[in-house]
Coordinates of C-alpha atoms and ligand atoms in Angstrom, one line a residue:
X1 CA 86.9 106.2 108.9
X2 CA 89.0 108.0 106.8
X3 CA 90.3 107.6 102.8
X4 CA 92.7 109.3 101.0
X5 CA 92.6 108.4 96.9
X6 CA 96.3 110.9 95.3
X7 CA 96.5 110.2 91.1
X8 CA 98.8 111.9 88.7
X9 CA 99.6 110.8 85.1
X10 CA 98.0 111.0 82.9
X11 CA 94.8 110.0 82.4
X12 CA 91.3 111.9 83.9
X13 CA 92.4 111.8 87.3
X14 CA 88.6 112.3 88.2
X15 CA 87.5 108.7 87.8
X16 CA 90.8 107.2 88.3
X17 CA 90.1 109.4 92.8
X18 CA 85.8 108.4 91.9
X19 CA 86.8 104.6 91.5
X20 CA 89.2 104.9 94.0
X21 CA 86.9 106.4 97.2
X22 CA 84.6 103.7 95.5
X23 CA 86.8 101.5 96.4
X24 CA 87.8 103.3 99.3
X25 CA 83.4 103.2 101.2
X26 CA 83.9 99.5 103.9
X27 CA 86.1 102.0 105.5
X28 CA 82.4 104.3 106.2
X29 CA 82.7 107.7 106.8
X30 CA 80.0 110.6 106.8
X31 CA 81.3 113.5 103.4
X32 CA 83.7 113.3 100.8
X33 CA 85.8 115.6 97.8
X34 CA 87.7 116.3 95.2
X35 CA 90.1 118.7 94.7
X36 CA 91.8 119.1 91.0
X37 CA 94.7 120.9 89.3
X38 CA 92.4 122.2 86.0
X39 CA 95.3 121.9 83.3
X40 CA 93.8 124.8 80.8
X41 CA 93.6 127.6 83.2
X42 CA 95.9 126.0 85.8
X43 CA 93.0 126.8 88.8
X44 CA 91.9 124.8 91.1
X45 CA 88.6 123.2 91.6
X46 CA 87.1 121.1 94.6
X47 CA 83.5 120.2 94.8
X48 CA 83.2 118.2 98.5
X49 CA 79.8 117.0 99.4
X50 CA 78.1 115.7 102.5
X51 CA 77.0 111.8 102.3
X52 CA 77.4 109.3 99.5
X53 CA 80.3 108.9 97.3
X54 CA 77.6 108.7 94.5
X55 CA 76.0 112.9 95.6
X56 CA 79.4 114.1 94.8
X57 CA 79.7 111.9 91.7
X58 CA 76.1 114.0 90.8
X59 CA 77.6 117.9 91.5
X60 CA 80.8 117.1 89.3
X61 CA 77.8 116.8 86.9
X62 CA 76.2 119.7 87.6
X63 CA 78.8 121.2 87.7
X64 CA 81.2 120.3 84.7
X65 CA 85.0 119.4 85.9
X66 CA 87.8 120.8 84.8
X67 CA 90.3 118.8 82.7
X68 CA 92.5 117.1 84.7
X69 CA 94.9 114.9 85.0
X70 CA 95.9 115.2 88.5
X71 CA 94.0 115.9 92.1
X72 CA 93.3 114.2 95.7
X73 CA 90.5 113.0 96.9
X74 CA 89.4 112.0 100.0
X75 CA 86.6 110.2 102.4
X76 CA 85.9 112.0 105.9
X77 CA 84.3 110.5 108.8
X78 CA 83.5 113.1 111.0
X79 CA 86.2 114.1 114.0
X80 CA 86.6 118.0 114.5
X81 CA 83.0 119.5 113.3
X82 CA 79.7 118.5 111.9
X83 CA 79.7 116.1 108.4
X84 CA 79.0 118.7 106.2
X85 CA 80.0 119.8 102.9
X86 CA 81.9 123.1 104.6
X87 CA 83.9 120.4 106.5
X88 CA 84.8 117.4 104.2
X89 CA 87.4 117.4 102.9
X90 CA 90.5 118.7 100.1
X91 CA 90.6 122.1 101.9
X92 CA 92.6 125.4 101.2
X93 CA 94.3 127.9 102.4
X94 CA 93.2 131.4 101.9
X95 CA 93.3 132.1 98.5
X96 CA 92.9 128.8 96.6
X97 CA 96.6 128.5 95.5
X98 CA 96.6 125.0 97.8
X99 CA 94.7 122.3 98.7
X100 CA 94.6 119.3 100.8
X101 CA 93.6 116.0 102.1
X102 CA 94.1 114.4 106.4
X103 CA 93.7 111.5 107.6
X104 CA 94.9 112.4 111.4
X105 CA 94.4 113.9 114.5
X106 CA 95.8 118.2 113.7
X107 CA 95.7 118.0 118.2
X108 CA 97.5 122.0 118.5
X109 CA 95.1 123.2 116.4
X110 CA 93.1 125.4 117.7
X111 CA 96.4 127.4 118.8
X112 CA 98.0 126.5 115.5
X113 CA 94.2 128.4 114.4
X114 CA 93.9 131.7 116.9
X115 CA 97.8 132.1 116.0
X116 CA 97.3 131.8 111.6
X117 CA 93.9 133.9 112.8
X118 CA 96.1 136.3 113.9
X119 CA 97.4 136.7 111.2
X120 CA 94.5 137.5 108.9
X121 CA 94.5 134.3 108.4
X122 CA 90.6 133.4 107.4
X123 CA 88.9 130.3 108.5
X124 CA 85.4 127.8 107.1
X125 CA 85.3 125.4 108.2
X126 CA 86.1 124.1 112.3
X127 CA 88.1 121.2 111.2
X128 CA 91.7 121.2 112.2
X129 CA 92.8 119.9 108.8
X130 CA 92.1 123.0 107.3
X131 CA 94.6 124.9 110.1
X132 CA 97.5 122.4 108.3
X133 CA 96.1 124.1 105.0
X134 CA 96.6 127.6 106.2
X135 CA 99.8 126.9 107.8
X136 CA 101.8 125.1 104.6
X137 CA 100.4 128.6 103.2
X138 CA 101.7 131.0 106.3
X139 CA 105.1 128.9 105.2
X140 CA 104.6 128.7 101.5
X141 CA 107.5 131.3 99.5
X142 CA 107.7 129.4 96.5
X143 CA 108.5 125.4 97.3
X144 CA 106.3 123.5 97.9
X145 CA 108.6 120.7 100.6
X146 CA 109.3 123.2 101.7
X147 CA 106.6 124.2 103.0
X148 CA 105.1 121.5 104.2
X149 CA 108.7 120.4 105.8
X150 CA 107.8 124.1 107.8
X151 CA 104.0 123.2 109.0
X152 CA 104.1 119.2 110.0
X153 CA 107.8 120.3 111.9
X154 CA 105.0 122.5 113.9
X155 CA 102.5 120.2 114.3
X156 CA 100.9 117.9 116.9
X157 CA 99.6 114.5 116.2
X158 CA 98.6 112.8 113.4
X159 CA 98.9 112.9 109.3
X160 CA 98.9 110.8 106.6
X161 CA 98.8 114.2 103.7
X162 CA 98.3 114.6 100.5
X163 CA 99.0 118.1 99.4
X164 CA 98.4 120.4 95.7
X165 CA 99.3 123.6 94.5
X166 CA 98.4 125.0 91.5
X167 CA 102.2 127.0 91.2
X168 CA 103.0 123.1 90.9
X169 CA 100.9 121.5 89.0
X170 CA 102.9 118.5 88.2
X171 CA 103.4 116.6 91.4
X172 CA 101.7 115.4 94.9
X173 CA 103.2 116.0 98.1
X174 CA 102.9 113.6 100.6
X175 CA 104.3 112.8 104.4
X176 CA 102.8 110.6 107.1
X177 CA 102.9 110.2 110.8
X178 CA 101.2 107.8 112.4
X179 CA 98.6 107.1 109.5
X180 CA 99.2 105.3 106.8
X181 CA 100.1 106.1 103.5
X182 CA 100.9 103.9 99.6
X183 CA 101.6 104.5 96.5
X184 CA 101.2 102.9 93.4
X185 CA 103.5 103.3 90.5
X186 CA 102.6 102.6 86.7
X187 CA 104.1 103.3 83.3
X188 CA 103.0 107.5 83.3
X189 CA 101.4 107.3 86.1
X190 CA 101.7 107.5 90.2
X191 CA 98.8 106.6 92.6
X192 CA 98.3 107.0 96.8
X193 CA 96.1 106.2 98.5
X194 CA 96.2 105.4 102.7
X195 CA 95.4 101.9 101.4
X196 CA 96.6 100.3 98.7
X197 CA 93.1 98.5 97.6
X198 CA 91.9 102.4 96.0
X199 CA 94.9 102.1 93.6
X200 CA 95.2 97.4 93.3
X201 CA 93.0 97.9 90.3
X202 CA 96.0 99.9 88.5
X203 CA 99.0 98.3 89.4
X204 CA 100.4 96.0 91.7
X205 CA 104.6 97.9 92.4
X206 CA 103.8 100.2 96.0
X207 CA 105.9 101.6 98.0
X208 CA 104.3 101.7 102.8
X209 CA 105.6 105.2 103.5
X210 CA 107.5 105.7 106.7
X211 CA 106.5 107.3 109.5
X212 CA 107.9 111.0 109.3
X213 CA 108.4 110.2 105.2
X214 CA 107.4 113.2 102.6
X215 CA 107.0 112.0 99.3
X216 CA 107.1 114.2 95.9
X217 CA 105.5 112.9 93.2
X218 CA 105.0 113.5 89.7
X219 CA 103.5 111.5 86.1
X220 CA 107.2 109.4 86.5
X221 CA 109.5 110.6 89.6
X222 CA 108.7 110.1 92.9
X223 CA 111.5 111.5 95.9
X224 CA 112.2 110.5 98.7
X225 CA 113.5 113.0 102.4
X226 CA 112.7 112.8 105.8
X227 CA 110.3 115.2 107.1
X228 CA 113.9 116.9 108.6
X229 CA 116.3 116.4 106.8
X230 CA 116.3 117.0 103.2
X231 CA 118.3 113.9 102.4
X232 CA 116.7 111.7 100.1
X233 CA 116.2 107.9 100.1
X234 CA 116.0 104.5 98.1
X235 CA 111.8 104.3 97.3
X236 CA 111.5 100.4 97.8
X237 CA 108.8 99.8 95.8
X238 CA 107.0 95.9 96.6
X239 CA 104.7 93.6 94.2
X240 CA 101.3 93.6 97.0
X241 CA 99.9 90.4 96.9
X242 CA 96.2 91.5 96.8
X243 CA 94.3 90.8 94.0
X244 CA 91.2 93.0 92.4
X245 CA 89.3 90.5 92.6
X246 CA 90.2 89.8 96.8
X247 CA 88.7 93.0 96.9
X248 CA 85.0 92.9 94.8
X249 CA 81.3 91.4 95.6
X250 CA 82.5 88.7 93.7
X251 CA 78.5 87.6 93.3
X252 CA 77.9 87.7 96.9
X253 CA 75.2 90.8 97.9
X254 CA 77.2 91.9 100.5
X255 CA 80.9 91.4 100.8
X256 CA 80.2 89.9 105.3
X257 CA 78.0 87.8 102.5
X258 CA 81.2 86.7 100.7
X259 CA 83.3 86.6 103.3
X260 CA 81.4 84.8 106.1
X261 CA 81.5 82.1 102.8
X262 CA 84.8 82.9 102.2
X263 CA 86.0 81.1 106.3
X264 CA 86.7 77.4 105.0
X265 CA 89.6 78.8 102.4
X266 CA 91.0 81.7 104.8
X267 CA 91.4 79.0 108.1
X268 CA 92.6 76.3 105.6
X269 CA 95.1 79.9 104.6
X270 CA 96.2 81.0 108.5
X271 CA 97.1 77.0 108.9
X272 CA 98.9 76.4 105.7
X273 CA 102.6 75.0 106.8
X274 CA 102.1 76.0 109.6
X275 CA 100.7 72.1 110.6
X276 CA 103.5 70.2 112.0
X277 CA 102.6 66.2 112.0
X278 CA 106.2 64.9 112.4
X279 CA 106.5 66.4 115.9
X280 CA 103.0 66.5 117.2
X281 CA 103.2 70.7 116.9
X282 CA 102.1 73.7 115.2
X283 CA 105.2 76.0 113.6
X284 CA 105.7 79.5 113.8
X285 CA 107.8 80.6 111.6
X286 CA 107.3 84.0 112.5
X287 CA 107.9 84.5 115.8
X288 CA 110.6 81.7 116.4
X289 CA 113.5 84.2 118.2
X290 CA 110.2 85.1 120.3
X291 CA 109.4 81.6 121.1
X292 CA 111.9 81.1 124.7
X293 CA 110.7 84.7 126.0
X294 CA 106.7 83.2 125.9
X295 CA 107.9 79.8 127.1
X296 CA 109.2 82.1 130.2
X297 CA 107.3 84.5 130.3
X298 CA 106.3 85.5 134.0
X299 CA 102.5 87.0 132.3
X300 CA 101.7 87.7 128.6
X301 CA 98.9 89.7 127.9
X302 CA 97.1 90.6 124.8
X303 CA 95.4 93.4 124.3
X304 CA 93.2 94.4 121.1
X305 CA 89.9 96.5 120.3
X306 CA 86.3 95.5 119.6
X307 CA 86.3 91.7 117.1
X308 CA 89.8 91.2 117.9
X309 CA 89.5 91.4 121.7
X310 CA 86.7 88.9 121.3
X311 CA 89.7 86.5 119.6
X312 CA 92.0 87.5 121.7
X313 CA 89.5 85.3 124.8
X314 CA 89.7 82.4 123.1
X315 CA 93.3 83.5 122.7
X316 CA 93.5 83.8 126.6
X317 CA 91.7 80.1 127.6
X318 CA 93.5 78.5 124.8
X319 CA 97.0 79.4 126.2
X320 CA 97.0 78.4 129.4
X321 CA 94.6 75.6 128.9
X322 CA 98.4 73.9 126.9
X323 CA 100.9 75.7 128.9
X324 CA 100.0 77.1 132.2
X325 CA 101.2 80.6 131.1
X326 CA 99.1 83.7 133.3
X327 CA 97.6 85.4 130.5
X328 CA 95.3 88.6 131.0
X329 CA 92.9 90.6 128.1
X330 CA 93.1 94.6 128.1
X331 CA 90.9 96.0 126.3
X332 CA 94.0 99.0 123.6
X333 CA 92.5 101.5 125.1
X334 CA 92.2 101.0 129.1
X335 CA 96.2 99.3 128.8
X336 CA 97.2 102.6 127.8
X337 CA 96.4 104.8 129.8
X338 CA 95.8 102.6 133.0
X339 CA 99.8 102.3 133.6
X340 CA 100.0 98.5 133.2
X341 CA 102.6 96.4 134.8
X342 CA 105.0 94.6 132.6
X343 CA 108.3 94.0 134.2
X344 CA 111.5 92.4 131.5
X345 CA 109.3 88.4 131.4
X346 CA 105.3 89.8 130.1
X347 CA 105.3 89.2 127.1
X348 CA 102.6 91.0 125.1
X349 CA 100.4 90.4 122.4
X350 CA 98.6 92.9 120.3
X351 CA 95.6 91.8 117.7
X352 CA 94.8 93.5 115.2
X353 CA 93.0 93.5 111.8
X354 CA 94.1 96.2 109.9
X355 CA 96.7 96.7 112.0
X356 CA 96.4 101.1 111.7
X357 CA 93.7 101.1 114.5
X358 CA 95.0 103.3 116.7
X359 CA 95.2 102.9 119.9
X360 CA 96.4 99.2 119.6
X361 CA 99.4 100.9 118.3
X362 CA 99.6 102.8 121.1
X363 CA 99.4 100.3 123.5
X364 CA 102.4 98.5 121.6
X365 CA 103.8 101.9 121.6
X366 CA 103.5 101.8 125.3
X367 CA 105.0 98.1 125.6
X368 CA 107.6 98.5 124.1
X369 CA 108.4 101.6 126.0
X370 CA 108.1 99.5 128.9
X371 CA 111.0 98.1 128.0
X372 CA 107.7 94.2 127.1
X373 CA 108.7 92.2 124.2
X374 CA 105.9 92.5 121.3
X375 CA 104.1 90.3 119.3
X376 CA 101.5 91.0 117.2
X377 CA 98.9 88.7 115.3
X378 CA 97.6 91.2 112.7
X379 CA 95.9 90.5 109.4
X380 CA 97.1 92.9 106.9
X381 CA 100.5 92.4 105.6
X382 CA 103.6 95.3 106.1
X383 CA 101.0 97.3 108.3
X384 CA 102.4 99.6 111.2
X385 CA 101.1 98.0 113.9
X386 CA 102.7 94.7 111.9
X387 CA 106.0 96.7 111.2
X388 CA 106.5 98.0 115.4
X389 CA 106.4 94.1 116.9
X390 CA 109.3 92.9 117.3
X391 CA 107.7 90.0 115.6
X392 CA 104.7 88.1 114.4
X393 CA 101.9 85.6 113.4
X394 CA 99.9 86.4 109.8
X395 CA 96.6 85.2 109.8
X396 CA 96.6 85.9 106.0
X397 CA 92.6 85.3 106.3
X398 CA 92.3 88.2 102.8
X399 CA 91.4 91.7 102.2
X400 CA 88.4 92.0 104.8
X401 CA 86.0 94.6 103.7
X402 CA 82.9 94.3 105.6
X403 CA 82.5 96.4 108.6
X404 CA 81.5 93.2 110.4
X405 CA 84.9 91.4 110.9
X406 CA 83.7 87.9 110.0
X407 CA 86.6 85.4 108.7
X408 CA 89.4 87.7 110.0
X409 CA 87.8 87.1 113.8
X410 CA 88.3 83.5 112.6
X411 CA 91.7 83.8 111.5
X412 CA 93.0 84.8 114.6
X413 CA 91.0 82.4 117.0
X414 CA 92.8 79.8 114.8
X415 CA 96.1 81.7 115.0
X416 CA 96.0 81.3 119.2
X417 CA 95.5 77.6 118.6
X418 CA 98.5 76.9 116.8
X419 CA 101.1 79.5 118.9
X420 CA 98.9 78.4 121.9
X421 CA 99.3 73.9 120.8
X422 CA 102.8 75.3 120.6
X423 CA 103.9 76.3 123.5
X424 CA 101.8 73.5 124.9
X425 CA 104.1 71.7 123.4
X426 CA 106.8 72.4 125.4
X427 CA 104.6 72.5 128.7
X428 CA 102.0 70.3 129.0
X429 CA 101.3 68.8 125.7
X430 CA 102.3 65.9 124.5
X431 CA 102.8 64.2 120.8
X432 CA 100.2 62.5 121.3
X433 CA 97.6 65.9 122.7
X434 CA 99.3 67.4 119.7
X435 CA 98.6 66.1 117.3
X436 CA 95.4 65.4 117.9
X437 CA 95.0 69.0 117.7
X438 CA 96.8 69.0 114.7
X439 CA 94.7 66.6 113.0
X440 CA 91.5 68.6 114.8
X441 CA 92.0 72.2 114.5
X442 CA 92.8 70.4 109.6
X443 CA 89.5 69.5 109.7
X444 CA 87.9 72.7 111.2
X445 CA 87.7 74.6 107.9
X446 CA 85.8 71.2 106.4
X447 CA 82.8 71.9 108.8
X448 CA 82.8 74.9 108.8
X449 CA 81.8 74.6 105.2
X450 CA 79.6 72.1 106.7
X451 CA 77.1 74.2 108.8
X452 CA 77.6 77.4 105.7
X453 CA 76.2 74.5 103.7
X454 CA 73.8 73.2 105.7
X455 CA 70.5 73.8 105.6
X456 CA 69.6 74.4 109.0
X457 CA 67.1 77.1 109.9
X458 CA 68.8 80.4 109.6
X459 CA 66.6 82.2 107.9
X460 CA 63.2 80.7 109.6
X461 CA 64.4 81.8 112.9
X462 CA 65.6 85.1 111.5
X463 CA 62.3 85.8 109.6
X464 CA 60.2 85.3 113.2
X465 CA 62.8 87.9 115.2
X466 CA 64.3 90.1 112.7
X467 CA 61.7 93.0 114.2
X468 CA 62.4 92.2 117.6
X469 CA 64.8 95.0 120.0
X470 CA 66.5 93.5 122.1
X471 CA 68.5 89.6 122.5
X472 CA 70.5 88.3 124.5
X473 CA 73.4 85.9 123.8
X474 CA 74.3 83.2 126.1
X475 CA 77.6 80.7 126.2
X476 CA 79.9 79.8 128.8
X477 CA 83.7 79.0 129.1
X478 CA 85.4 79.1 126.0
X479 CA 82.1 80.0 124.4
X480 CA 81.2 83.0 126.7
X481 CA 83.7 85.2 124.4
X482 CA 81.3 84.1 120.3
X483 CA 78.4 85.6 122.8
X484 CA 80.1 88.7 123.2
X485 CA 81.3 88.3 119.7
X486 CA 77.6 87.4 117.8
X487 CA 75.5 90.5 119.9
X488 CA 78.8 92.7 118.7
X489 CA 77.8 91.4 115.1
X490 CA 74.1 91.9 116.3
X491 CA 74.6 95.2 117.2
X492 CA 76.6 96.0 114.6
X493 CA 74.6 96.1 111.5
X494 CA 71.0 95.8 112.7
X495 CA 71.1 98.1 114.9
X496 CA 69.1 95.8 117.9
X497 CA 70.2 96.7 121.5
X498 CA 72.0 92.5 122.1
X499 CA 73.9 91.0 124.5
X500 CA 76.6 89.1 124.9
X501 CA 76.4 87.8 129.0
X502 CA 78.5 83.9 130.3
X503 CA 75.3 82.2 130.6
X504 CA 75.4 81.6 134.8
X505 CA 76.2 85.6 135.2
X506 CA 72.4 86.1 133.6
X507 CA 70.8 84.9 136.8
X508 CA 72.3 87.8 137.7
X509 CA 71.1 91.0 136.3
X510 CA 69.5 89.9 132.8
X511 CA 66.8 87.4 133.4
X512 CA 64.8 90.2 134.8
X513 CA 64.7 91.3 131.0
X514 CA 63.6 88.1 130.0
X515 CA 59.6 87.3 128.4
X516 CA 59.0 86.3 125.3
X517 CA 59.6 89.0 123.3
X518 CA 64.0 88.6 124.0
X519 CA 65.5 86.6 122.0
X520 CA 68.5 84.3 123.8
X521 CA 71.0 82.4 121.9
X522 CA 72.4 80.7 124.1
X523 CA 75.2 78.3 123.1
X524 CA 74.8 74.8 123.7
X525 CA 77.1 72.4 123.3
X526 CA 78.4 68.4 124.4
X527 CA 81.0 69.6 126.3
X528 CA 82.8 70.1 130.2
X529 CA 79.8 71.7 130.8
X530 CA 77.2 71.0 129.1
X531 CA 73.8 70.6 131.8
X532 CA 75.8 73.4 133.8
X533 CA 74.3 75.5 130.3
X534 CA 71.2 73.3 130.1
X535 CA 70.1 74.6 133.7
X536 CA 70.5 78.0 132.6
X537 CA 68.6 76.9 129.8
X538 CA 65.3 75.7 131.7
X539 CA 65.9 78.5 133.6
X540 CA 64.5 81.2 130.9
X541 CA 61.7 78.4 129.8
X542 CA 60.8 78.7 133.2
X543 CA 60.2 82.9 132.2
X544 CA 57.9 82.0 129.2
X545 CA 61.2 82.9 127.5
X546 CA 62.1 82.4 124.2
X547 CA 65.5 79.9 123.8
X548 CA 67.7 78.9 120.4
X549 CA 69.8 76.9 121.2
X550 CA 73.3 76.6 119.0
X551 CA 74.3 72.8 120.0
X552 CA 75.6 69.9 118.0
X553 CA 74.9 67.3 115.9
X554 CA 73.1 64.0 117.4
X555 CA 72.2 65.8 120.7
X556 CA 68.3 65.5 120.6
X557 CA 67.7 66.0 124.4
X558 CA 68.3 69.7 123.5
X559 CA 65.2 69.8 120.8
X560 CA 62.5 68.9 123.9
X561 CA 64.1 72.1 126.0
X562 CA 64.9 75.4 123.4
X563 CA 62.7 76.0 121.2
X564 CA 64.9 76.7 118.0
X565 CA 67.9 74.8 117.4
X566 CA 70.7 75.0 114.4
X567 CA 73.1 71.9 114.5
X568 CA 76.7 72.5 113.9
X569 CA 79.0 69.7 114.0
X570 CA 82.0 68.4 117.5
X571 CA 85.2 69.7 117.5
X572 CA 87.3 70.1 120.5
X573 CA 86.1 72.2 123.3
X574 CA 88.5 74.5 122.5
X575 CA 88.0 74.7 118.9
X576 CA 84.4 74.7 119.2
X577 CA 84.6 79.1 119.4
X578 CA 85.6 78.1 115.0
X579 CA 82.2 76.6 114.2
X580 CA 79.8 78.5 116.8
X581 CA 80.5 81.8 115.8
X582 CA 79.6 80.8 112.1
X583 CA 75.7 81.0 111.9
X584 CA 75.7 84.2 114.5
X585 CA 77.7 85.9 112.2
X586 CA 74.7 84.9 109.3
X587 CA 71.9 85.3 111.5
X588 CA 73.4 89.1 112.0
X589 CA 73.1 89.3 108.2
X590 CA 70.2 88.0 107.3
X591 CA 68.1 89.5 109.7
X592 CA 70.0 93.9 108.8
X593 CA 69.2 93.1 105.5
X594 CA 65.9 91.6 106.5
X595 CA 64.8 94.5 107.8
X596 CA 66.2 96.2 104.8
X597 CA 70.4 97.9 106.4
X598 CA 73.0 99.3 104.8
X599 CA 74.8 95.7 105.4
X600 CA 78.4 96.0 104.7
X601 CA 78.2 100.2 105.2
X602 CA 76.5 100.6 109.4
X603 CA 76.2 104.3 110.2
X604 CA 79.0 105.9 112.2
X605 CA 81.5 102.6 112.4
X606 CA 84.9 102.8 110.5
X607 CA 86.3 99.6 109.1
X608 CA 89.6 100.1 111.0
X609 CA 89.3 103.4 113.1
X610 CA 92.9 105.3 112.5
X611 CA 91.6 108.7 116.1
X612 CA 91.9 106.9 119.2
Ligands
LIG701 C1 86.5 98.6 114.5 C2 85.7 97.5 113.8 C3 86.0 96.6 114.2 C4 86.7 96.2 114.3 C5 88.0 96.9 115.4 C6 89.2 96.8 115.9 O1 86.2 99.2 115.5 O2 84.0 98.4 112.7 O3 85.7 95.5 113.4 O4 87.1 94.4 115.4 O5 87.6 98.5 114.7 O6 89.9 96.8 114.2 P1 91.4 95.8 114.3 O7 92.0 95.8 112.7 O8 92.4 96.6 114.9 O9 91.0 94.3 114.5

């Protein structure tokens, strides 16, 4: 989604801003732009370009940038108006005295635009953001902070903004409501961005802005207040844990591949300090005050989007299996609009890698407004969802840059396994059962490593199939959500149509599609429903389908039935999704590479969808 970078200090601001934008590229965007406060002329110079940041850099080279130590920059993911040079941010006022970058949506922009047009303001773009620039101009009487605050009080919707003015060349004014902004401090310079990854090359001292905060940044100082009040707030900077190497490719061709291979380590990080062998249980300190609430719950409702929703489906089966507590899983975008039934005893769990997905955040707020206790499973520390939930479990998978989520998914399933065991020990699980589960979870990272370094047939299978137009992914029980997730990975990065289905449901529709041109990837592990899935494979073979099976090592029978087999180690049935997804991630990755596609930045997708 859209990304923001701002800088004020002593360095050449263009370099800092472009470098920051490049670090935000992973979020997905279709145009970008920069406004510089020019040292010599005192004017604002803005250049914007549809396409890649490289195109913006080329444009700056052609146009000779001015000398500047302060500026703002943006990557835009189009919502209002098509992705072109004019609609790209920053946006300005009528006289090029004010420039603004904005994430979020101004919902009442039409009425504001009509009002301002009536007052003679001239608009050049179709965006909601340009309206905000003119609204600030409308209120501007030499006091930029006052004008920004007055404008924001008239705005409905969400925003993370940074504003500059040629009348105030020594300051940036930023404000947040619903769209994250993080400020970084160093000697003689201040940074601001929508995502810490854009600034950690410069500093590890950061301040996460809260909703309704207004920050005024000069190169040596920060003043913090609220939109509705001038009273100053003490700025609290914290040390950020993220390191530069975590957000660089480290020798891999793509972030996605790096993140797939990081899974043994990220899974260990999710488990660390949480496997309690002495008591045969999992220790989750973040939610300990809500344990009783969970155990007494009449229902647990899990809500999420995309890959996090798939992990939640596995979470449901895990919790129900070990506790007997009924669990529902809902898309966050549906949950928030269907007036969900929430009682005092309902506990809602929201799951999000980024902690910023707009629909998930809105579902969280809806659940809270109905009186539910809301817990989170999040990856990004300090994110909006992590902050707004009553308590939560961090997955600790480390920064995930590839748009197609991989290590965050396995970490989420691991977090659910830990939660289910912790609760289960107070419900259906004995000490011996709990201990045996904990011992097996401890082995999972090693088994993932084994799959990643196995010289299996993935490469040759991808060669055979990468030109196909459709794929079917089938699984049952705990592995049905893995079929959904495998299909999603392929769709996201290789643009091949893929459907995930419960294997037995195939007979009720998708079987009509089966022929030699539609590969069927079937997860057929030696579990309680193995025989059933073998029958499903036979049904496909009887219709000349091409079957790729994901099977357990040592399964000899499957070789004679499936066309190709990828073997993975055995584990307990309920943990098998963490292993069975690994080959499916690799298949999606390799097929996208063979098709010559931009794996880390697939078209139209955004890493974190911060609009509804
Ligand atoms: C976007 C991403 C997906 C992700 C989903 C939910 O669609 O492209 O990879 O699964 O958002 O994101 P979250 O950060 O809430 O888990």
